PDB file of C-alpha atoms and ligand atoms in Angstrom:
ATOM      1  CA  UNK V 490     -90.008-148.077 195.809  1.00 50.00           C
ATOM      2  CA  UNK V 491     -87.042-150.287 195.014  1.00 52.00           C
ATOM      3  CA  UNK V 492     -84.464-149.061 192.525  1.00 57.00           C
ATOM      4  CA  UNK V 493     -84.613-152.065 190.228  1.00 86.00           C
ATOM      5  CA  UNK V 494     -88.096-151.234 188.933  1.00 94.00           C
ATOM      6  CA  UNK V 495     -88.440-150.943 185.171  1.00 96.00           C
ATOM      7  CA  UNK V 496     -89.555-147.454 184.285  1.00 98.00           C
ATOM      8  CA  UNK V 497     -91.661-147.095 181.145  1.00 98.00           C
ATOM      9  CA  UNK V 498     -90.119-144.722 178.603  1.00 98.00           C
ATOM     10  CA  UNK V 499     -93.418-143.323 177.296  1.00 98.00           C
ATOM     11  CA  UNK V 500     -96.429-143.029 179.594  1.00 98.00           C
ATOM     12  CA  UNK V 501     -99.826-141.694 178.533  1.00 98.00           C
ATOM     13  CA  UNK V 502    -102.707-140.571 180.748  1.00 98.00           C
ATOM     14  CA  UNK V 503    -106.382-140.153 179.941  1.00 98.00           C
ATOM     15  CA  UNK V 504    -107.102-137.602 182.671  1.00 98.00           C
ATOM     16  CA  UNK V 505    -110.723-138.407 183.402  1.00 98.00           C
ATOM     17  CA  UNK V 506    -113.075-137.635 186.272  1.00 98.00           C
ATOM     18  CA  UNK V 507    -112.612-133.908 186.899  1.00 98.00           C
ATOM     19  CA  UNK V 508    -116.342-133.262 186.620  1.00 97.00           C
ATOM     20  CA  UNK V 509    -117.348-136.041 189.012  1.00 98.00           C
ATOM     21  CA  UNK V 510    -114.652-134.988 191.469  1.00 98.00           C
ATOM     22  CA  UNK V 511    -116.103-131.465 191.593  1.00 98.00           C
ATOM     23  CA  UNK V 512    -119.706-132.654 191.768  1.00 98.00           C
ATOM     24  CA  UNK V 513    -118.894-134.860 194.749  1.00 98.00           C
ATOM     25  CA  UNK V 514    -117.783-131.663 196.518  1.00 97.00           C
ATOM     26  CA  UNK V 515    -120.818-129.639 195.500  1.00 98.00           C
ATOM     27  CA  UNK V 516    -118.721-127.515 193.113  1.00 97.00           C
ATOM     28  CA  UNK V 517    -119.046-126.831 189.413  1.00 96.00           C
ATOM     29  CA  UNK V 518    -117.179-128.807 186.751  1.00 97.00           C
ATOM     30  CA  UNK V 519    -114.700-125.968 186.180  1.00 97.00           C
ATOM     31  CA  UNK V 520    -113.369-126.369 189.689  1.00 98.00           C
ATOM     32  CA  UNK V 521    -112.598-129.994 188.837  1.00 98.00           C
ATOM     33  CA  UNK V 522    -110.676-128.960 185.734  1.00 98.00           C
ATOM     34  CA  UNK V 523    -108.674-126.442 187.747  1.00 98.00           C
ATOM     35  CA  UNK V 524    -107.727-129.119 190.277  1.00 98.00           C
ATOM     36  CA  UNK V 525    -106.983-131.497 187.389  1.00 98.00           C
ATOM     37  CA  UNK V 526    -104.533-129.001 185.935  1.00 97.00           C
ATOM     38  CA  UNK V 527    -102.681-128.928 189.277  1.00 97.00           C
ATOM     39  CA  UNK V 528    -102.536-132.731 189.288  1.00 98.00           C
ATOM     40  CA  UNK V 529    -101.136-132.714 185.786  1.00 97.00           C
ATOM     41  CA  UNK V 530     -98.256-130.424 186.702  1.00 97.00           C
ATOM     42  CA  UNK V 531     -97.469-132.488 189.788  1.00 97.00           C
ATOM     43  CA  UNK V 532     -97.624-135.814 187.973  1.00 98.00           C
ATOM     44  CA  UNK V 533     -95.560-134.590 185.015  1.00 98.00           C
ATOM     45  CA  UNK V 534     -92.763-133.514 187.368  1.00 97.00           C
ATOM     46  CA  UNK V 535     -92.981-136.703 189.373  1.00 98.00           C
ATOM     47  CA  UNK V 536     -93.065-138.991 186.322  1.00 98.00           C
ATOM     48  CA  UNK V 537     -89.943-137.354 184.928  1.00 97.00           C
ATOM     49  CA  UNK V 538     -88.214-137.563 188.306  1.00 97.00           C
ATOM     50  CA  UNK V 539     -88.908-141.322 188.251  1.00 97.00           C
ATOM     51  CA  UNK V 540     -87.200-141.594 184.861  1.00 97.00           C
ATOM     52  CA  UNK V 541     -90.138-141.409 182.448  1.00 98.00           C
ATOM     53  CA  UNK V 542     -88.919-139.648 179.304  1.00 98.00           C
ATOM     54  CA  UNK V 543     -92.209-138.895 177.561  1.00 98.00           C
ATOM     55  CA  UNK V 544     -95.599-138.157 179.101  1.00 98.00           C
ATOM     56  CA  UNK V 545     -98.573-137.804 176.743  1.00 98.00           C
ATOM     57  CA  UNK V 546    -101.798-136.452 178.235  1.00 98.00           C
ATOM     58  CA  UNK V 547    -105.319-136.097 176.865  1.00 98.00           C
ATOM     59  CA  UNK V 548    -106.297-132.508 177.661  1.00 98.00           C
ATOM     60  CA  UNK V 549    -109.102-131.931 175.135  1.00 98.00           C
ATOM     61  CA  UNK V 550    -110.530-134.217 172.481  1.00 98.00           C
ATOM     62  CA  UNK V 551    -111.983-133.139 169.143  1.00 97.00           C
ATOM     63  CA  UNK V 552    -115.302-134.373 170.565  1.00 96.00           C
ATOM     64  CA  UNK V 553    -115.033-132.240 173.717  1.00 97.00           C
ATOM     65  CA  UNK V 554    -116.288-129.314 171.605  1.00 97.00           C
ATOM     66  CA  UNK V 555    -119.725-130.916 172.086  1.00 96.00           C
ATOM     67  CA  UNK V 556    -119.672-129.779 175.734  1.00 96.00           C
ATOM     68  CA  UNK V 557    -121.403-126.590 176.844  1.00 96.00           C
ATOM     69  CA  UNK V 558    -119.952-123.345 175.548  1.00 97.00           C
ATOM     70  CA  UNK V 559    -119.171-122.235 179.084  1.00 96.00           C
ATOM     71  CA  UNK V 560    -117.215-125.415 179.885  1.00 97.00           C
ATOM     72  CA  UNK V 561    -115.273-125.258 176.609  1.00 98.00           C
ATOM     73  CA  UNK V 562    -114.459-121.598 177.230  1.00 98.00           C
ATOM     74  CA  UNK V 563    -113.394-122.302 180.794  1.00 98.00           C
ATOM     75  CA  UNK V 564    -111.043-125.049 179.615  1.00 98.00           C
ATOM     76  CA  UNK V 565    -109.570-122.851 176.878  1.00 98.00           C
ATOM     77  CA  UNK V 566    -108.999-120.008 179.371  1.00 98.00           C
ATOM     78  CA  UNK V 567    -107.423-122.497 181.777  1.00 98.00           C
ATOM     79  CA  UNK V 568    -105.051-123.722 179.055  1.00 98.00           C
ATOM     80  CA  UNK V 569    -104.052-120.124 178.265  1.00 98.00           C
ATOM     81  CA  UNK V 570    -103.412-119.391 181.917  1.00 97.00           C
ATOM     82  CA  UNK V 571    -101.355-122.568 182.338  1.00 97.00           C
ATOM     83  CA  UNK V 572     -99.251-122.056 179.207  1.00 97.00           C
ATOM     84  CA  UNK V 573     -98.556-118.372 179.750  1.00 96.00           C
ATOM     85  CA  UNK V 574     -98.411-117.945 183.539  1.00 94.00           C
ATOM     86  CA  UNK V 575     -98.006-121.340 185.184  1.00 92.00           C
ATOM     87  CA  UNK V 576     -95.907-124.379 184.373  1.00 92.00           C
ATOM     88  CA  UNK V 577     -92.844-122.621 185.790  1.00 93.00           C
ATOM     89  CA  UNK V 578     -91.656-125.841 187.357  1.00 94.00           C
ATOM     90  CA  UNK V 579     -92.082-127.660 184.053  1.00 96.00           C
ATOM     91  CA  UNK V 580     -89.884-125.026 182.416  1.00 96.00           C
ATOM     92  CA  UNK V 581     -87.334-125.065 185.260  1.00 95.00           C
ATOM     93  CA  UNK V 582     -87.160-128.858 185.233  1.00 96.00           C
ATOM     94  CA  UNK V 583     -85.936-128.933 181.642  1.00 97.00           C
ATOM     95  CA  UNK V 584     -89.154-130.465 180.260  1.00 98.00           C
ATOM     96  CA  UNK V 585     -90.028-129.739 176.653  1.00 98.00           C
ATOM     97  CA  UNK V 586     -93.723-129.127 175.940  1.00 98.00           C
ATOM     98  CA  UNK V 587     -95.152-130.205 172.586  1.00 98.00           C
ATOM     99  CA  UNK V 588     -98.730-130.474 171.318  1.00 98.00           C
ATOM    100  CA  UNK V 589    -100.661-133.044 169.348  1.00 98.00           C
ATOM    101  CA  UNK V 590    -103.938-132.286 167.641  1.00 98.00           C
ATOM    102  CA  UNK V 591    -105.597-130.186 164.981  1.00 98.00           C
ATOM    103  CA  UNK V 592    -105.067-126.441 165.025  1.00 97.00           C
ATOM    104  CA  UNK V 593    -108.381-125.793 163.245  1.00 95.00           C
ATOM    105  CA  UNK V 594    -111.235-124.683 165.536  1.00 95.00           C
ATOM    106  CA  UNK V 595    -108.887-123.495 168.254  1.00 98.00           C
ATOM    107  CA  UNK V 596    -109.130-119.848 169.320  1.00 97.00           C
ATOM    108  CA  UNK V 597    -106.250-117.635 168.260  1.00 98.00           C
ATOM    109  CA  UNK V 598    -105.419-116.740 171.850  1.00 98.00           C
ATOM    110  CA  UNK V 599    -105.154-120.460 172.654  1.00 98.00           C
ATOM    111  CA  UNK V 600    -102.837-121.013 169.671  1.00 98.00           C
ATOM    112  CA  UNK V 601    -100.721-118.055 170.799  1.00 98.00           C
ATOM    113  CA  UNK V 602    -100.443-119.469 174.316  1.00 98.00           C
ATOM    114  CA  UNK V 603     -99.469-122.879 172.932  1.00 98.00           C
ATOM    115  CA  UNK V 604     -96.731-121.236 170.864  1.00 98.00           C
ATOM    116  CA  UNK V 605     -95.448-119.415 173.946  1.00 97.00           C
ATOM    117  CA  UNK V 606     -94.912-122.568 176.022  1.00 97.00           C
ATOM    118  CA  UNK V 607     -93.497-124.463 173.029  1.00 98.00           C
ATOM    119  CA  UNK V 608     -91.039-121.659 172.423  1.00 97.00           C
ATOM    120  CA  UNK V 609     -90.056-121.299 176.093  1.00 97.00           C
ATOM    121  CA  UNK V 610     -89.274-125.004 176.401  1.00 97.00           C
ATOM    122  CA  UNK V 611     -87.982-125.859 172.935  1.00 97.00           C
ATOM    123  CA  UNK V 612     -84.394-126.416 174.051  1.00 98.00           C
ATOM    124  CA  UNK V 613     -85.291-128.467 177.127  1.00 98.00           C
ATOM    125  CA  UNK V 614     -83.989-132.019 177.073  1.00 97.00           C
ATOM    126  CA  UNK V 615     -84.804-133.923 180.245  1.00 97.00           C
ATOM    127  CA  UNK V 616     -88.253-135.043 179.198  1.00 98.00           C
ATOM    128  CA  UNK V 617     -91.177-134.341 176.879  1.00 98.00           C
ATOM    129  CA  UNK V 618     -94.708-133.409 177.895  1.00 98.00           C
ATOM    130  CA  UNK V 619     -96.971-134.053 174.916  1.00 98.00           C
ATOM    131  CA  UNK V 620    -100.297-132.286 175.461  1.00 98.00           C
ATOM    132  CA  UNK V 621    -103.063-133.646 173.249  1.00 98.00           C
ATOM    133  CA  UNK V 622    -105.381-130.702 172.638  1.00 98.00           C
ATOM    134  CA  UNK V 623    -108.157-130.772 170.050  1.00 98.00           C
ATOM    135  CA  UNK V 624    -106.904-134.282 169.525  1.00 98.00           C
ATOM    136  CA  UNK V 625    -108.482-137.424 168.080  1.00 98.00           C
ATOM    137  CA  UNK V 626    -106.651-140.684 167.459  1.00 98.00           C
ATOM    138  CA  UNK V 627    -108.533-141.537 164.261  1.00 98.00           C
ATOM    139  CA  UNK V 628    -108.087-137.960 163.062  1.00 98.00           C
ATOM    140  CA  UNK V 629    -104.329-138.291 163.708  1.00 98.00           C
ATOM    141  CA  UNK V 630    -104.090-141.406 161.544  1.00 98.00           C
ATOM    142  CA  UNK V 631    -106.165-139.816 158.762  1.00 98.00           C
ATOM    143  CA  UNK V 632    -104.039-136.642 158.885  1.00 98.00           C
ATOM    144  CA  UNK V 633    -100.861-138.758 158.707  1.00 98.00           C
ATOM    145  CA  UNK V 634    -102.170-140.650 155.667  1.00 98.00           C
ATOM    146  CA  UNK V 635    -103.134-137.396 153.933  1.00 98.00           C
ATOM    147  CA  UNK V 636     -99.697-136.021 154.665  1.00 97.00           C
ATOM    148  CA  UNK V 637     -98.079-139.142 153.216  1.00 98.00           C
ATOM    149  CA  UNK V 638    -100.283-139.036 150.085  1.00 98.00           C
ATOM    150  CA  UNK V 639     -99.327-135.410 149.523  1.00 98.00           C
ATOM    151  CA  UNK V 640     -95.595-136.144 149.850  1.00 98.00           C
ATOM    152  CA  UNK V 641     -95.868-139.151 147.525  1.00 97.00           C
ATOM    153  CA  UNK V 642     -97.728-137.061 144.919  1.00 97.00           C
ATOM    154  CA  UNK V 643     -94.994-134.428 145.130  1.00 98.00           C
ATOM    155  CA  UNK V 644     -92.375-137.162 144.639  1.00 97.00           C
ATOM    156  CA  UNK V 645     -90.876-136.337 148.019  1.00 97.00           C
ATOM    157  CA  UNK V 646     -91.588-139.770 149.449  1.00 97.00           C
ATOM    158  CA  UNK V 647     -91.802-143.285 148.078  1.00 97.00           C
ATOM    159  CA  UNK V 648     -94.620-145.585 149.180  1.00 95.00           C
ATOM    160  CA  UNK V 649     -91.947-148.270 149.715  1.00 96.00           C
ATOM    161  CA  UNK V 650     -90.521-146.181 152.549  1.00 95.00           C
ATOM    162  CA  UNK V 651     -93.711-146.428 154.607  1.00 97.00           C
ATOM    163  CA  UNK V 652     -93.906-149.174 157.160  1.00 97.00           C
ATOM    164  CA  UNK V 653     -95.248-149.466 160.694  1.00 97.00           C
ATOM    165  CA  UNK V 654     -92.076-147.945 162.153  1.00 97.00           C
ATOM    166  CA  UNK V 655     -91.608-145.049 159.722  1.00 97.00           C
ATOM    167  CA  UNK V 656     -95.341-144.212 159.999  1.00 98.00           C
ATOM    168  CA  UNK V 657     -94.625-142.603 163.386  1.00 98.00           C
ATOM    169  CA  UNK V 658     -92.805-139.793 161.574  1.00 97.00           C
ATOM    170  CA  UNK V 659     -96.090-138.624 160.030  1.00 98.00           C
ATOM    171  CA  UNK V 660     -98.081-138.483 163.272  1.00 98.00           C
ATOM    172  CA  UNK V 661     -98.488-135.120 165.035  1.00 98.00           C
ATOM    173  CA  UNK V 662     -95.354-135.853 167.068  1.00 98.00           C
ATOM    174  CA  UNK V 663     -92.809-138.581 166.449  1.00 98.00           C
ATOM    175  CA  UNK V 664     -92.658-139.936 169.996  1.00 98.00           C
ATOM    176  CA  UNK V 665     -92.821-143.673 169.401  1.00 98.00           C
ATOM    177  CA  UNK V 666     -94.936-146.305 171.103  1.00 98.00           C
ATOM    178  CA  UNK V 667     -96.611-145.832 174.476  1.00 98.00           C
ATOM    179  CA  UNK V 668     -95.380-148.320 177.085  1.00 98.00           C
ATOM    180  CA  UNK V 669     -97.960-147.630 179.775  1.00 98.00           C
ATOM    181  CA  UNK V 670    -101.380-146.076 179.262  1.00 98.00           C
ATOM    182  CA  UNK V 671    -103.259-144.952 182.372  1.00 98.00           C
ATOM    183  CA  UNK V 672    -106.932-144.019 182.542  1.00 98.00           C
ATOM    184  CA  UNK V 673    -108.399-142.602 185.710  1.00 98.00           C
ATOM    185  CA  UNK V 674    -111.995-142.537 186.973  1.00 98.00           C
ATOM    186  CA  UNK V 675    -113.064-146.136 186.434  1.00 98.00           C
ATOM    187  CA  UNK V 676    -113.830-145.939 182.715  1.00 97.00           C
ATOM    188  CA  UNK V 677    -112.482-148.781 180.595  1.00 97.00           C
ATOM    189  CA  UNK V 678    -112.164-147.387 177.108  1.00 97.00           C
ATOM    190  CA  UNK V 679    -109.618-145.649 174.901  1.00 97.00           C
ATOM    191  CA  UNK V 680    -111.973-142.856 173.713  1.00 97.00           C
ATOM    192  CA  UNK V 681    -110.125-142.120 170.477  1.00 98.00           C
ATOM    193  CA  UNK V 682    -106.813-141.509 172.276  1.00 98.00           C
ATOM    194  CA  UNK V 683    -103.442-142.445 170.747  1.00 98.00           C
ATOM    195  CA  UNK V 684    -104.500-145.699 169.074  1.00 97.00           C
ATOM    196  CA  UNK V 685    -101.536-146.095 166.754  1.00 98.00           C
ATOM    197  CA  UNK V 686     -99.069-145.543 169.577  1.00 98.00           C
ATOM    198  CA  UNK V 687    -100.876-147.834 172.036  1.00 98.00           C
ATOM    199  CA  UNK V 688    -100.825-151.023 169.920  1.00 97.00           C
ATOM    200  CA  UNK V 689     -98.655-152.805 172.493  1.00 96.00           C
ATOM    201  CA  UNK V 690     -99.171-150.585 175.529  1.00 97.00           C
ATOM    202  CA  UNK V 691     -99.880-151.987 178.929  1.00 98.00           C
ATOM    203  CA  UNK V 692    -103.167-150.533 180.212  1.00 98.00           C
ATOM    204  CA  UNK V 693    -103.719-149.424 183.781  1.00 98.00           C
ATOM    205  CA  UNK V 694    -107.197-148.461 184.914  1.00 98.00           C
ATOM    206  CA  UNK V 695    -107.921-146.923 188.294  1.00 98.00           C
ATOM    207  CA  UNK V 696    -111.117-145.708 189.949  1.00 98.00           C
ATOM    208  CA  UNK V 697    -109.239-142.675 191.317  1.00 98.00           C
ATOM    209  CA  UNK V 698    -110.550-139.418 189.787  1.00 98.00           C
ATOM    210  CA  UNK V 699    -107.864-137.358 188.073  1.00 98.00           C
ATOM    211  CA  UNK V 700    -107.688-134.502 190.642  1.00 98.00           C
ATOM    212  CA  UNK V 701    -106.847-137.186 193.247  1.00 98.00           C
ATOM    213  CA  UNK V 702    -104.303-138.935 191.024  1.00 98.00           C
ATOM    214  CA  UNK V 703    -101.111-138.188 192.959  1.00 98.00           C
ATOM    215  CA  UNK V 704     -97.548-139.499 193.228  1.00 98.00           C
ATOM    216  CA  UNK V 705     -98.628-142.529 195.240  1.00 98.00           C
ATOM    217  CA  UNK V 706    -101.226-143.473 192.629  1.00 98.00           C
ATOM    218  CA  UNK V 707     -98.646-143.042 189.879  1.00 98.00           C
ATOM    219  CA  UNK V 708     -96.315-145.416 191.730  1.00 98.00           C
ATOM    220  CA  UNK V 709     -99.104-148.009 191.840  1.00 98.00           C
ATOM    221  CA  UNK V 710     -99.330-147.836 188.051  1.00 98.00           C
ATOM    222  CA  UNK V 711     -95.559-148.310 187.766  1.00 98.00           C
ATOM    223  CA  UNK V 712     -95.673-151.326 190.064  1.00 97.00           C
ATOM    224  CA  UNK V 713     -98.516-152.814 188.033  1.00 97.00           C
ATOM    225  CA  UNK V 714     -96.476-152.221 184.850  1.00 97.00           C
ATOM    226  CA  UNK V 715     -93.615-154.147 186.440  1.00 96.00           C
ATOM    227  CA  UNK V 716     -95.872-157.141 186.975  1.00 95.00           C
ATOM    228  CA  UNK V 717     -96.776-157.420 183.298  1.00 93.00           C
ATOM    229  CA  UNK V 718     -95.218-159.858 180.912  1.00 87.00           C
ATOM    230  CA  UNK V 719     -94.734-157.970 177.632  1.00 80.00           C
ATOM    231  CA  UNK V 720     -94.438-160.562 174.899  1.00 85.00           C
ATOM    232  CA  UNK V 721     -95.262-158.511 171.779  1.00 87.00           C
ATOM    233  CA  UNK V 722     -96.836-161.590 170.202  1.00 87.00           C
ATOM    234  CA  UNK V 723     -94.015-163.963 171.098  1.00 87.00           C
ATOM    235  CA  UNK V 724     -94.727-167.337 172.680  1.00 83.00           C
ATOM    236  CA  UNK V 725     -93.377-167.931 176.166  1.00 73.00           C
TER     237      UNK V 725
HETATM  238  C1  FPP H  35    -112.079-135.269 181.619  1.00 79.13           C
HETATM  239  O1  FPP H  35    -112.824-135.215 182.815  1.00 79.13           O
HETATM  240  C2  FPP H  35    -111.182-134.154 181.580  1.00 79.13           C
HETATM  241  C3  FPP H  35    -111.135-133.229 180.596  1.00 79.13           C
HETATM  242  C4  FPP H  35    -112.014-133.236 179.413  1.00 79.13           C
HETATM  243  C5  FPP H  35    -110.199-132.090 180.680  1.00 79.13           C
HETATM  244  C6  FPP H  35    -108.818-132.480 181.113  1.00 79.13           C
HETATM  245  C7  FPP H  35    -108.071-131.265 181.431  1.00 79.13           C
HETATM  246  C8  FPP H  35    -107.286-131.117 182.496  1.00 79.13           C
HETATM  247  C9  FPP H  35    -106.962-132.194 183.454  1.00 79.13           C
HETATM  248  C10 FPP H  35    -106.611-129.830 182.684  1.00 79.13           C
HETATM  249  C11 FPP H  35    -105.329-129.967 181.937  1.00 79.13           C
HETATM  250  C12 FPP H  35    -104.588-128.744 181.892  1.00 79.13           C
HETATM  251  C13 FPP H  35    -103.633-128.504 180.969  1.00 79.13           C
HETATM  252  C14 FPP H  35    -102.787-127.342 181.165  1.00 79.13           C
HETATM  253  C15 FPP H  35    -103.382-129.341 179.778  1.00 79.13           C
HETATM  254  P1  FPP H  35    -114.372-134.990 182.694  1.00 79.13           P
HETATM  255  O2  FPP H  35    -114.644-133.548 182.637  1.00 79.13           O
HETATM  256  O3  FPP H  35    -114.898-135.756 181.534  1.00 79.13           O
HETATM  257  O4  FPP H  35    -114.872-135.604 184.042  1.00 79.13           O
HETATM  258  P2  FPP H  35    -116.218-136.409 184.272  1.00 79.13           P
HETATM  259  O5  FPP H  35    -116.121-137.648 183.414  1.00 79.13           O
HETATM  260  O6  FPP H  35    -116.182-136.719 185.725  1.00 79.13           O
HETATM  261  O7  FPP H  35    -117.338-135.512 183.879  1.00 79.13           O
END
């Protein structure tokens, strides 16, 4: 790719299609999630090497608890394994890992593993990997409002200080707007992902299933982003 490409500062990915990818190979859904976790590590490193500063990924939604107990448990065990034993390249590449989502309903061993990777990477500065786990976009907005109400009641915050820019400070992480939002697997919806942050995002949809979403596919999304005319409501 040519050097003059604009690189989005904040990219988000709805990592969809693990189950279908596995089924197409006669394997169980868990195998798809395992392969998806490898894709995530690869793409996070690649995105940062291309100059992306923040990568937000949808790992587990609040609604994913509706899945079978065995699938939920597999995913939770996979997260623990990733956060405690893998992700060595993420750590070595100076990427800071943060989480967005509700802590309630998560197993203690999952919370412990999340704390371990957060702690190991807290001083890293080259990029941020924001893992949305037990996350819902509407829930995030409601939690932010509740947080604001509490601070106002305690006289720690004035309502006059809240506007669309300062509101970011009350979200799970203060990472600013998403420039490019990617969804894999041919679905065309936002599924309660980062709605506040995606107000002016460019959307990129691909039929590729997440375990197959590699560096080349990421580059296609960047090229597509470069062909967009971002007007933010302005007239041309
Ligand atoms: C959606 O595909 C994917 C998920 C619900 C899980 C995403 C998790 C990973 C990619 C692993 C991430 C690992 C870490 C360490 C954060 P799906 O199961 O809905 O696929 P389908 O639509 O084909 O059934």
